[in-house]
């Protein structure tokens, strides 16, 4: 969908440096090339040079009129989600990403579209029907180019069902309906931890925490006011890179300028993290944040050594003593790429159980819901392989002894930052005593432990100064 009003504003802001959005076909061709979904077998310096490594989903694509920036795009489950946000200011020099409000609005809209479409991705007919309805939904969600409601699932898919705008002039556009009943608020903090561990002197381990605060507010009234506060333990690392939902009515500017791109210093915003807002009718993410936590939750060591026709593996995992030892699930998956099926396996585990996948190319070490009292578990084994077939996994990054263990876990009622919502701090300015439910969880995301006996691929290593 194109918005001529937005393109006109972009031309006004940028003047002679303005790069127009090309035709749909030209834009798609350039985007596929930038995302390496076509032409990835050839080296193109402008795209593939090691000095240009993207750490975000914000891209610059080459067009006949010049470099079009910023283009927000990501590839998920066989679909590409993309938009071109408006930069309300000059593009030369390029402004920092955190100062471009259109990026967070565009990301929220794309995530809303993905949330609407993704449950149907295994049913092609249903997915095509949903994509066909998107144009009608975008007229409601983003009528003139500014997202008003990013929860696409809450919108009506046909014009016949669209209700007239509420007569109450105080009701914001993002409250699509009014609630009748006992007031209640559900809040869930979800933190995801990404990790790369190498167990090598010359390579620095890295880990990152990303948090999201999801809310569902069932409250009567056309424009109810809610105030919610996030609390951190004493001496906990501060929240950074905070992005708030557009329904938030005011925040301390220092909260939004605290960024992980700069080292921690005395001027970092340490709270309180208070969000006054008028909630949408449906579930929404109140804010996103990151934090620089001092240690990863699970420290690991993986060694894989090839000896003649077999390989020897050793995995050690240690749960940090500050982490809650109560998992919904915890398992380590050990894939073997570019090899045949596992023909023979001898192993010993100090805790949990080891399973072999149906394809016989993956070991699944189920640790379970608790680590032992010593907080350490180990696995040793010897593996030999049969003849490789087409059905067995390949990876051009993991050749020879270059391999990894990937951890999957979820810890309920726990966050790595210690962040939580005090139920007594939630203020709702409506009659009646509301029911407040607060929960939190920590989930692994791309949690890798690389074989310390072989070099990890450069693409997986963090950039060092």
GROMACS .gro file of C-alpha atoms in nm:
model
  465
    1UNK     CA    1   0.000   0.000   0.000
    2UNK     CA    2   0.127   0.346  -0.092
    3UNK     CA    3   0.047   0.676   0.076
    4UNK     CA    4   0.095   0.975  -0.160
    5UNK     CA    5   0.061   1.214   0.134
    6UNK     CA    6   0.356   1.050   0.310
    7UNK     CA    7   0.567   1.050  -0.007
    8UNK     CA    8   0.492   1.420  -0.054
    9UNK     CA    9   0.601   1.491   0.304
   10UNK     CA   10   0.923   1.294   0.247
   11UNK     CA   11   0.998   1.500  -0.063
   12UNK     CA   12   0.934   1.821   0.135
   13UNK     CA   13   1.164   1.715   0.418
   14UNK     CA   14   1.450   1.590   0.197
   15UNK     CA   15   1.448   1.834  -0.094
   16UNK     CA   16   1.720   1.761  -0.350
   17UNK     CA   17   1.838   1.449  -0.160
   18UNK     CA   18   1.494   1.284  -0.185
   19UNK     CA   19   1.493   0.932  -0.330
   20UNK     CA   20   1.142   0.830  -0.444
   21UNK     CA   21   1.006   0.484  -0.376
   22UNK     CA   22   1.037   0.293  -0.708
   23UNK     CA   23   0.763   0.086  -0.870
   24UNK     CA   24   0.644  -0.224  -0.683
   25UNK     CA   25   0.833  -0.463  -0.912
   26UNK     CA   26   1.157  -0.262  -0.896
   27UNK     CA   27   1.130  -0.225  -0.518
   28UNK     CA   28   1.072  -0.600  -0.473
   29UNK     CA   29   1.366  -0.688  -0.695
   30UNK     CA   30   1.599  -0.455  -0.504
   31UNK     CA   31   1.471  -0.576  -0.166
   32UNK     CA   32   1.516  -0.945  -0.249
   33UNK     CA   33   1.871  -0.868  -0.359
   34UNK     CA   34   1.947  -0.673  -0.039
   35UNK     CA   35   1.809  -0.955   0.179
   36UNK     CA   36   2.025  -1.206  -0.013
   37UNK     CA   37   1.719  -1.402  -0.122
   38UNK     CA   38   1.838  -1.373  -0.483
   39UNK     CA   39   2.192  -1.346  -0.612
   40UNK     CA   40   2.346  -1.479  -0.291
   41UNK     CA   41   2.587  -1.700  -0.488
   42UNK     CA   42   2.778  -1.398  -0.624
   43UNK     CA   43   2.983  -1.146  -0.428
   44UNK     CA   44   2.865  -0.788  -0.463
   45UNK     CA   45   3.094  -0.549  -0.278
   46UNK     CA   46   2.826  -0.291  -0.202
   47UNK     CA   47   2.610  -0.557  -0.035
   48UNK     CA   48   2.852  -0.824   0.088
   49UNK     CA   49   3.160  -0.635   0.208
   50UNK     CA   50   3.251  -0.719   0.567
   51UNK     CA   51   3.249  -0.347   0.654
   52UNK     CA   52   2.872  -0.346   0.603
   53UNK     CA   53   2.715  -0.580   0.856
   54UNK     CA   54   2.354  -0.520   0.953
   55UNK     CA   55   2.271  -0.547   1.324
   56UNK     CA   56   1.907  -0.453   1.270
   57UNK     CA   57   1.625  -0.500   1.022
   58UNK     CA   58   1.681  -0.150   0.879
   59UNK     CA   59   1.824  -0.164   0.527
   60UNK     CA   60   1.938   0.064   0.249
   61UNK     CA   61   1.841  -0.059  -0.099
   62UNK     CA   62   1.983   0.055  -0.430
   63UNK     CA   63   1.738   0.206  -0.679
   64UNK     CA   64   1.779   0.381  -1.012
   65UNK     CA   65   1.736   0.716  -0.833
   66UNK     CA   66   1.983   0.638  -0.552
   67UNK     CA   67   1.998   0.470  -0.210
   68UNK     CA   68   1.655   0.438  -0.049
   69UNK     CA   69   1.682   0.452   0.333
   70UNK     CA   70   1.542   0.352   0.576
   71UNK     CA   71   1.370   0.035   0.456
   72UNK     CA   72   1.242  -0.177   0.747
   73UNK     CA   73   1.228  -0.541   0.635
   74UNK     CA   74   1.262  -0.891   0.774
   75UNK     CA   75   1.208  -1.246   0.649
   76UNK     CA   76   0.991  -1.476   0.863
   77UNK     CA   77   0.836  -1.817   0.784
   78UNK     CA   78   0.862  -1.777   0.407
   79UNK     CA   79   0.717  -1.425   0.398
   80UNK     CA   80   0.883  -1.083   0.375
   81UNK     CA   81   0.742  -0.801   0.588
   82UNK     CA   82   0.856  -0.457   0.475
   83UNK     CA   83   0.771  -0.089   0.496
   84UNK     CA   84   0.940   0.244   0.423
   85UNK     CA   85   0.906   0.471   0.729
   86UNK     CA   86   0.902   0.849   0.699
   87UNK     CA   87   1.201   1.035   0.845
   88UNK     CA   88   1.075   1.370   0.966
   89UNK     CA   89   1.397   1.556   0.902
   90UNK     CA   90   1.705   1.559   0.684
   91UNK     CA   91   1.869   1.233   0.574
   92UNK     CA   92   2.219   1.382   0.538
   93UNK     CA   93   2.385   1.288   0.765
   94UNK     CA   94   2.172   0.987   0.851
   95UNK     CA   95   2.007   1.030   1.191
   96UNK     CA   96   2.049   0.767   1.467
   97UNK     CA   97   1.786   0.493   1.441
   98UNK     CA   98   1.651   0.563   1.790
   99UNK     CA   99   1.556   0.918   1.687
  100UNK     CA  100   1.337   0.804   1.394
  101UNK     CA  101   0.991   0.755   1.545
  102UNK     CA  102   0.859   0.613   1.216
  103UNK     CA  103   1.079   0.306   1.262
  104UNK     CA  104   0.912   0.198   1.588
  105UNK     CA  105   0.568   0.273   1.441
  106UNK     CA  106   0.649   0.075   1.126
  107UNK     CA  107   0.790  -0.216   1.326
  108UNK     CA  108   0.477  -0.227   1.545
  109UNK     CA  109   0.259  -0.232   1.232
  110UNK     CA  110   0.464  -0.510   1.066
  111UNK     CA  111   0.460  -0.718   1.385
  112UNK     CA  112   0.082  -0.671   1.400
  113UNK     CA  113   0.052  -0.794   1.040
  114UNK     CA  114   0.279  -1.091   1.116
  115UNK     CA  115   0.074  -1.175   1.426
  116UNK     CA  116  -0.241  -1.167   1.209
  117UNK     CA  117  -0.103  -1.383   0.926
  118UNK     CA  118   0.142  -1.626   1.091
  119UNK     CA  119  -0.114  -1.860   1.258
  120UNK     CA  120  -0.234  -1.952   0.906
  121UNK     CA  121   0.107  -2.005   0.743
  122UNK     CA  122   0.058  -2.385   0.724
  123UNK     CA  123  -0.277  -2.348   0.545
  124UNK     CA  124  -0.211  -2.184   0.210
  125UNK     CA  125  -0.576  -2.113   0.127
  126UNK     CA  126  -0.641  -1.953   0.465
  127UNK     CA  127  -0.321  -1.748   0.444
  128UNK     CA  128  -0.408  -1.620   0.094
  129UNK     CA  129  -0.752  -1.520   0.220
  130UNK     CA  130  -0.599  -1.324   0.508
  131UNK     CA  131  -0.350  -1.152   0.278
  132UNK     CA  132  -0.641  -1.059   0.051
  133UNK     CA  133  -0.813  -0.890   0.346
  134UNK     CA  134  -0.506  -0.691   0.444
  135UNK     CA  135  -0.587  -0.393   0.221
  136UNK     CA  136  -0.922  -0.340   0.396
  137UNK     CA  137  -0.760  -0.384   0.736
  138UNK     CA  138  -0.483  -0.133   0.657
  139UNK     CA  139  -0.744   0.130   0.573
  140UNK     CA  140  -0.855   0.102   0.935
  141UNK     CA  141  -0.514   0.044   1.095
  142UNK     CA  142  -0.320   0.303   0.897
  143UNK     CA  143  -0.567   0.525   0.707
  144UNK     CA  144  -0.335   0.813   0.606
  145UNK     CA  145   0.005   0.658   0.662
  146UNK     CA  146   0.023   0.688   1.042
  147UNK     CA  147  -0.049   0.365   1.235
  148UNK     CA  148  -0.350   0.414   1.463
  149UNK     CA  149  -0.404   0.051   1.564
  150UNK     CA  150  -0.127  -0.203   1.516
  151UNK     CA  151  -0.330  -0.495   1.654
  152UNK     CA  152  -0.452  -0.614   1.313
  153UNK     CA  153  -0.631  -0.917   1.460
  154UNK     CA  154  -0.869  -0.688   1.649
  155UNK     CA  155  -0.994  -0.519   1.329
  156UNK     CA  156  -1.294  -0.620   1.118
  157UNK     CA  157  -1.207  -0.779   0.784
  158UNK     CA  158  -1.499  -0.646   0.579
  159UNK     CA  159  -1.635  -0.296   0.529
  160UNK     CA  160  -1.988  -0.412   0.617
  161UNK     CA  161  -1.874  -0.481   0.973
  162UNK     CA  162  -1.695  -0.151   1.025
  163UNK     CA  163  -1.877   0.048   1.288
  164UNK     CA  164  -1.906   0.422   1.277
  165UNK     CA  165  -1.652   0.618   1.473
  166UNK     CA  166  -1.763   0.661   1.834
  167UNK     CA  167  -1.966   0.970   1.910
  168UNK     CA  168  -1.758   1.028   2.226
  169UNK     CA  169  -1.493   1.274   2.113
  170UNK     CA  170  -1.265   1.171   2.402
  171UNK     CA  171  -1.236   0.809   2.283
  172UNK     CA  172  -0.900   0.762   2.105
  173UNK     CA  173  -0.891   0.593   1.765
  174UNK     CA  174  -0.701   0.291   1.898
  175UNK     CA  175  -0.987   0.191   2.134
  176UNK     CA  176  -1.193   0.003   1.877
  177UNK     CA  177  -1.465  -0.105   2.124
  178UNK     CA  178  -1.583  -0.047   2.479
  179UNK     CA  179  -1.579  -0.306   2.757
  180UNK     CA  180  -1.862  -0.383   2.996
  181UNK     CA  181  -1.791  -0.576   3.313
  182UNK     CA  182  -1.558  -0.600   3.612
  183UNK     CA  183  -1.231  -0.411   3.549
  184UNK     CA  184  -0.923  -0.630   3.520
  185UNK     CA  185  -0.566  -0.586   3.397
  186UNK     CA  186  -0.326  -0.863   3.290
  187UNK     CA  187   0.043  -0.779   3.254
  188UNK     CA  188   0.317  -1.017   3.140
  189UNK     CA  189   0.689  -0.934   3.114
  190UNK     CA  190   0.864  -1.158   2.864
  191UNK     CA  191   1.244  -1.143   2.846
  192UNK     CA  192   1.440  -1.326   2.577
  193UNK     CA  193   1.811  -1.390   2.615
  194UNK     CA  194   2.039  -1.437   2.313
  195UNK     CA  195   2.384  -1.579   2.373
  196UNK     CA  196   2.705  -1.677   2.192
  197UNK     CA  197   2.962  -1.872   2.397
  198UNK     CA  198   3.296  -1.988   2.257
  199UNK     CA  199   3.515  -2.092   2.556
  200UNK     CA  200   3.816  -1.946   2.375
  201UNK     CA  201   4.069  -1.690   2.496
  202UNK     CA  202   4.075  -1.484   2.178
  203UNK     CA  203   3.699  -1.460   2.130
  204UNK     CA  204   3.471  -1.273   2.371
  205UNK     CA  205   3.141  -1.433   2.469
  206UNK     CA  206   2.834  -1.215   2.415
  207UNK     CA  207   2.478  -1.211   2.543
  208UNK     CA  208   2.183  -0.976   2.509
  209UNK     CA  209   1.848  -0.942   2.684
  210UNK     CA  210   1.532  -0.816   2.513
  211UNK     CA  211   1.216  -0.749   2.711
  212UNK     CA  212   0.854  -0.684   2.618
  213UNK     CA  213   0.569  -0.584   2.851
  214UNK     CA  214   0.236  -0.718   2.724
  215UNK     CA  215  -0.090  -0.579   2.860
  216UNK     CA  216  -0.460  -0.664   2.831
  217UNK     CA  217  -0.683  -0.405   2.998
  218UNK     CA  218  -1.053  -0.481   3.027
  219UNK     CA  219  -1.182  -0.150   3.160
  220UNK     CA  220  -1.507   0.036   3.110
  221UNK     CA  221  -1.508   0.385   2.965
  222UNK     CA  222  -1.418   0.554   2.639
  223UNK     CA  223  -1.074   0.673   2.751
  224UNK     CA  224  -0.970   0.510   3.082
  225UNK     CA  225  -0.641   0.624   3.233
  226UNK     CA  226  -0.399   0.358   3.356
  227UNK     CA  227  -0.055   0.402   3.513
  228UNK     CA  228   0.186   0.109   3.535
  229UNK     CA  229   0.537   0.100   3.682
  230UNK     CA  230   0.824  -0.140   3.617
  231UNK     CA  231   1.042  -0.207   3.920
  232UNK     CA  232   1.404  -0.325   3.937
  233UNK     CA  233   1.591  -0.474   4.235
  234UNK     CA  234   1.858  -0.263   4.404
  235UNK     CA  235   2.183  -0.244   4.202
  236UNK     CA  236   2.018  -0.413   3.901
  237UNK     CA  237   2.135  -0.296   3.555
  238UNK     CA  238   1.908  -0.024   3.411
  239UNK     CA  239   1.664  -0.073   3.127
  240UNK     CA  240   1.780   0.074   2.796
  241UNK     CA  241   1.666   0.122   2.435
  242UNK     CA  242   1.308   0.165   2.560
  243UNK     CA  243   1.041   0.190   2.288
  244UNK     CA  244   0.686   0.268   2.402
  245UNK     CA  245   0.345   0.204   2.248
  246UNK     CA  246   0.174   0.507   2.095
  247UNK     CA  247  -0.102   0.490   2.357
  248UNK     CA  248   0.145   0.605   2.627
  249UNK     CA  249   0.055   0.966   2.706
  250UNK     CA  250   0.384   1.085   2.863
  251UNK     CA  251   0.724   0.956   2.972
  252UNK     CA  252   1.045   1.106   3.105
  253UNK     CA  253   1.256   1.192   2.795
  254UNK     CA  254   1.566   1.055   2.971
  255UNK     CA  255   1.401   0.712   2.966
  256UNK     CA  256   1.390   0.710   2.584
  257UNK     CA  257   1.746   0.839   2.532
  258UNK     CA  258   1.916   0.577   2.751
  259UNK     CA  259   2.085   0.355   2.492
  260UNK     CA  260   2.298   0.040   2.505
  261UNK     CA  261   2.511   0.179   2.220
  262UNK     CA  262   2.701   0.381   2.482
  263UNK     CA  263   2.888   0.236   2.783
  264UNK     CA  264   2.704   0.252   3.114
  265UNK     CA  265   2.780   0.572   3.305
  266UNK     CA  266   2.632   0.787   3.581
  267UNK     CA  267   2.387   0.964   3.352
  268UNK     CA  268   2.206   0.641   3.257
  269UNK     CA  269   1.837   0.654   3.349
  270UNK     CA  270   1.770   0.427   3.645
  271UNK     CA  271   1.395   0.474   3.679
  272UNK     CA  272   1.132   0.486   3.798
  273UNK     CA  273   0.991   0.338   3.477
  274UNK     CA  274   0.636   0.472   3.490
  275UNK     CA  275   0.397   0.455   3.194
  276UNK     CA  276   0.066   0.644   3.198
  277UNK     CA  277  -0.152   0.530   2.905
  278UNK     CA  278  -0.500   0.493   2.758
  279UNK     CA  279  -0.507   0.122   2.665
  280UNK     CA  280  -0.636  -0.023   2.338
  281UNK     CA  281  -0.928  -0.266   2.363
  282UNK     CA  282  -0.714  -0.574   2.291
  283UNK     CA  283  -0.382  -0.715   2.401
  284UNK     CA  284  -0.080  -0.496   2.314
  285UNK     CA  285   0.288  -0.453   2.397
  286UNK     CA  286   0.321  -0.149   2.622
  287UNK     CA  287   0.697  -0.122   2.573
  288UNK     CA  288   1.014  -0.297   2.463
  289UNK     CA  289   1.357  -0.268   2.627
  290UNK     CA  290   1.708  -0.413   2.647
  291UNK     CA  291   1.952  -0.445   2.936
  292UNK     CA  292   2.322  -0.520   2.985
  293UNK     CA  293   2.308  -0.801   3.241
  294UNK     CA  294   2.644  -0.910   3.389
  295UNK     CA  295   2.622  -1.287   3.325
  296UNK     CA  296   2.429  -1.529   3.101
  297UNK     CA  297   2.192  -1.765   3.286
  298UNK     CA  298   2.365  -2.086   3.175
  299UNK     CA  299   2.741  -2.113   3.113
  300UNK     CA  300   2.847  -2.390   2.878
  301UNK     CA  301   3.144  -2.566   2.725
  302UNK     CA  302   3.125  -2.787   2.414
  303UNK     CA  303   3.411  -2.992   2.273
  304UNK     CA  304   3.389  -3.201   1.957
  305UNK     CA  305   3.695  -3.388   1.832
  306UNK     CA  306   3.706  -3.614   1.525
  307UNK     CA  307   3.907  -3.933   1.559
  308UNK     CA  308   3.924  -4.161   1.254
  309UNK     CA  309   3.568  -4.274   1.172
  310UNK     CA  310   3.402  -4.140   1.485
  311UNK     CA  311   3.375  -3.822   1.689
  312UNK     CA  312   3.396  -3.763   2.061
  313UNK     CA  313   3.176  -3.502   2.224
  314UNK     CA  314   3.174  -3.342   2.567
  315UNK     CA  315   2.920  -3.088   2.694
  316UNK     CA  316   2.924  -2.916   3.034
  317UNK     CA  317   2.647  -2.681   3.146
  318UNK     CA  318   2.635  -2.477   3.465
  319UNK     CA  319   2.338  -2.278   3.591
  320UNK     CA  320   2.445  -1.949   3.749
  321UNK     CA  321   2.359  -1.936   4.119
  322UNK     CA  322   2.156  -1.616   4.076
  323UNK     CA  323   1.911  -1.787   3.837
  324UNK     CA  324   1.588  -1.943   3.959
  325UNK     CA  325   1.627  -2.321   3.937
  326UNK     CA  326   1.276  -2.395   3.819
  327UNK     CA  327   1.219  -2.448   3.446
  328UNK     CA  328   0.909  -2.522   3.246
  329UNK     CA  329   1.150  -2.698   3.008
  330UNK     CA  330   1.524  -2.707   2.949
  331UNK     CA  331   1.702  -2.901   2.678
  332UNK     CA  332   2.021  -2.891   2.472
  333UNK     CA  333   2.010  -2.987   2.105
  334UNK     CA  334   2.328  -3.111   1.938
  335UNK     CA  335   2.298  -3.120   1.557
  336UNK     CA  336   2.546  -3.294   1.327
  337UNK     CA  337   2.564  -3.125   0.987
  338UNK     CA  338   2.704  -3.254   0.659
  339UNK     CA  339   2.724  -3.609   0.791
  340UNK     CA  340   2.522  -3.927   0.752
  341UNK     CA  341   2.273  -4.069   1.004
  342UNK     CA  342   2.403  -4.162   1.348
  343UNK     CA  343   2.480  -4.532   1.324
  344UNK     CA  344   2.628  -4.587   1.667
  345UNK     CA  345   2.603  -4.387   1.988
  346UNK     CA  346   2.767  -4.446   2.324
  347UNK     CA  347   2.713  -4.183   2.592
  348UNK     CA  348   2.700  -4.098   2.959
  349UNK     CA  349   2.494  -3.817   3.113
  350UNK     CA  350   2.522  -3.700   3.473
  351UNK     CA  351   2.163  -3.576   3.471
  352UNK     CA  352   1.854  -3.590   3.250
  353UNK     CA  353   1.812  -3.813   2.946
  354UNK     CA  354   1.945  -3.819   2.590
  355UNK     CA  355   1.718  -3.884   2.291
  356UNK     CA  356   1.799  -3.939   1.923
  357UNK     CA  357   1.582  -3.763   1.663
  358UNK     CA  358   1.384  -3.962   1.408
  359UNK     CA  359   1.620  -3.847   1.128
  360UNK     CA  360   1.916  -3.966   1.339
  361UNK     CA  361   2.102  -3.639   1.288
  362UNK     CA  362   2.022  -3.462   1.616
  363UNK     CA  363   2.082  -3.544   1.983
  364UNK     CA  364   1.830  -3.395   2.226
  365UNK     CA  365   1.951  -3.375   2.584
  366UNK     CA  366   1.643  -3.324   2.803
  367UNK     CA  367   1.762  -3.171   3.130
  368UNK     CA  368   1.408  -3.123   3.258
  369UNK     CA  369   1.267  -2.878   3.510
  370UNK     CA  370   1.560  -2.847   3.751
  371UNK     CA  371   1.937  -2.861   3.759
  372UNK     CA  372   2.084  -3.081   4.037
  373UNK     CA  373   2.197  -2.922   4.365
  374UNK     CA  374   2.549  -2.870   4.230
  375UNK     CA  375   2.392  -2.671   3.940
  376UNK     CA  376   2.617  -2.853   3.689
  377UNK     CA  377   2.540  -3.124   3.433
  378UNK     CA  378   2.764  -3.303   3.184
  379UNK     CA  379   2.740  -3.524   2.878
  380UNK     CA  380   3.015  -3.731   2.716
  381UNK     CA  381   2.979  -3.962   2.421
  382UNK     CA  382   3.116  -4.124   2.108
  383UNK     CA  383   2.926  -4.102   1.780
  384UNK     CA  384   2.980  -4.273   1.445
  385UNK     CA  385   2.787  -4.212   1.123
  386UNK     CA  386   2.650  -4.397   0.821
  387UNK     CA  387   2.629  -4.282   0.460
  388UNK     CA  388   2.486  -3.932   0.414
  389UNK     CA  389   2.158  -3.884   0.226
  390UNK     CA  390   1.967  -3.582   0.098
  391UNK     CA  391   1.738  -3.576   0.400
  392UNK     CA  392   2.021  -3.506   0.645
  393UNK     CA  393   2.092  -3.143   0.741
  394UNK     CA  394   2.365  -2.942   0.573
  395UNK     CA  395   2.518  -2.611   0.674
  396UNK     CA  396   2.796  -2.439   0.483
  397UNK     CA  397   2.895  -2.255   0.804
  398UNK     CA  398   2.935  -2.571   1.012
  399UNK     CA  399   3.201  -2.767   0.825
  400UNK     CA  400   3.430  -3.022   0.987
  401UNK     CA  401   3.452  -2.972   1.362
  402UNK     CA  402   3.283  -2.632   1.354
  403UNK     CA  403   2.962  -2.713   1.541
  404UNK     CA  404   2.741  -2.592   1.822
  405UNK     CA  405   2.498  -2.686   2.097
  406UNK     CA  406   2.176  -2.485   2.108
  407UNK     CA  407   1.987  -2.441   2.435
  408UNK     CA  408   1.609  -2.413   2.469
  409UNK     CA  409   1.455  -2.317   2.802
  410UNK     CA  410   1.178  -2.120   2.973
  411UNK     CA  411   1.179  -2.007   3.336
  412UNK     CA  412   0.835  -1.893   3.457
  413UNK     CA  413   0.797  -1.617   3.717
  414UNK     CA  414   1.153  -1.491   3.658
  415UNK     CA  415   1.335  -1.224   3.458
  416UNK     CA  416   1.710  -1.195   3.405
  417UNK     CA  417   1.704  -0.821   3.478
  418UNK     CA  418   1.490  -0.877   3.789
  419UNK     CA  419   1.227  -0.649   3.635
  420UNK     CA  420   0.874  -0.697   3.768
  421UNK     CA  421   0.539  -0.521   3.795
  422UNK     CA  422   0.427  -0.439   4.147
  423UNK     CA  423   0.051  -0.504   4.138
  424UNK     CA  424  -0.003  -0.230   4.396
  425UNK     CA  425   0.166   0.023   4.165
  426UNK     CA  426  -0.095  -0.023   3.891
  427UNK     CA  427  -0.334   0.272   3.909
  428UNK     CA  428  -0.667   0.269   3.727
  429UNK     CA  429  -0.881   0.580   3.750
  430UNK     CA  430  -1.223   0.412   3.723
  431UNK     CA  431  -1.489   0.313   3.977
  432UNK     CA  432  -1.462  -0.029   4.140
  433UNK     CA  433  -1.166  -0.234   4.256
  434UNK     CA  434  -0.991  -0.385   3.952
  435UNK     CA  435  -0.835  -0.730   3.945
  436UNK     CA  436  -0.461  -0.707   3.866
  437UNK     CA  437  -0.270  -1.010   3.737
  438UNK     CA  438   0.106  -0.982   3.678
  439UNK     CA  439   0.340  -1.251   3.547
  440UNK     CA  440   0.688  -1.273   3.397
  441UNK     CA  441   0.907  -1.524   3.214
  442UNK     CA  442   1.256  -1.575   3.072
  443UNK     CA  443   1.291  -1.754   2.736
  444UNK     CA  444   1.602  -1.855   2.542
  445UNK     CA  445   1.645  -1.719   2.190
  446UNK     CA  446   1.938  -1.822   1.967
  447UNK     CA  447   2.136  -1.950   2.265
  448UNK     CA  448   2.451  -2.106   2.113
  449UNK     CA  449   2.754  -2.277   2.264
  450UNK     CA  450   3.023  -2.329   1.999
  451UNK     CA  451   3.278  -2.610   1.982
  452UNK     CA  452   3.589  -2.473   2.153
  453UNK     CA  453   3.809  -2.715   1.957
  454UNK     CA  454   3.731  -2.542   1.626
  455UNK     CA  455   3.693  -2.180   1.510
  456UNK     CA  456   3.340  -2.041   1.515
  457UNK     CA  457   3.222  -1.893   1.184
  458UNK     CA  458   3.295  -1.521   1.153
  459UNK     CA  459   2.930  -1.442   1.084
  460UNK     CA  460   2.839  -1.557   1.435
  461UNK     CA  461   3.112  -1.366   1.617
  462UNK     CA  462   3.042  -1.031   1.777
  463UNK     CA  463   3.221  -0.731   1.627
  464UNK     CA  464   3.517  -0.629   1.840
  465UNK     CA  465   3.670  -0.282   1.853
   0.00000   0.00000   0.00000
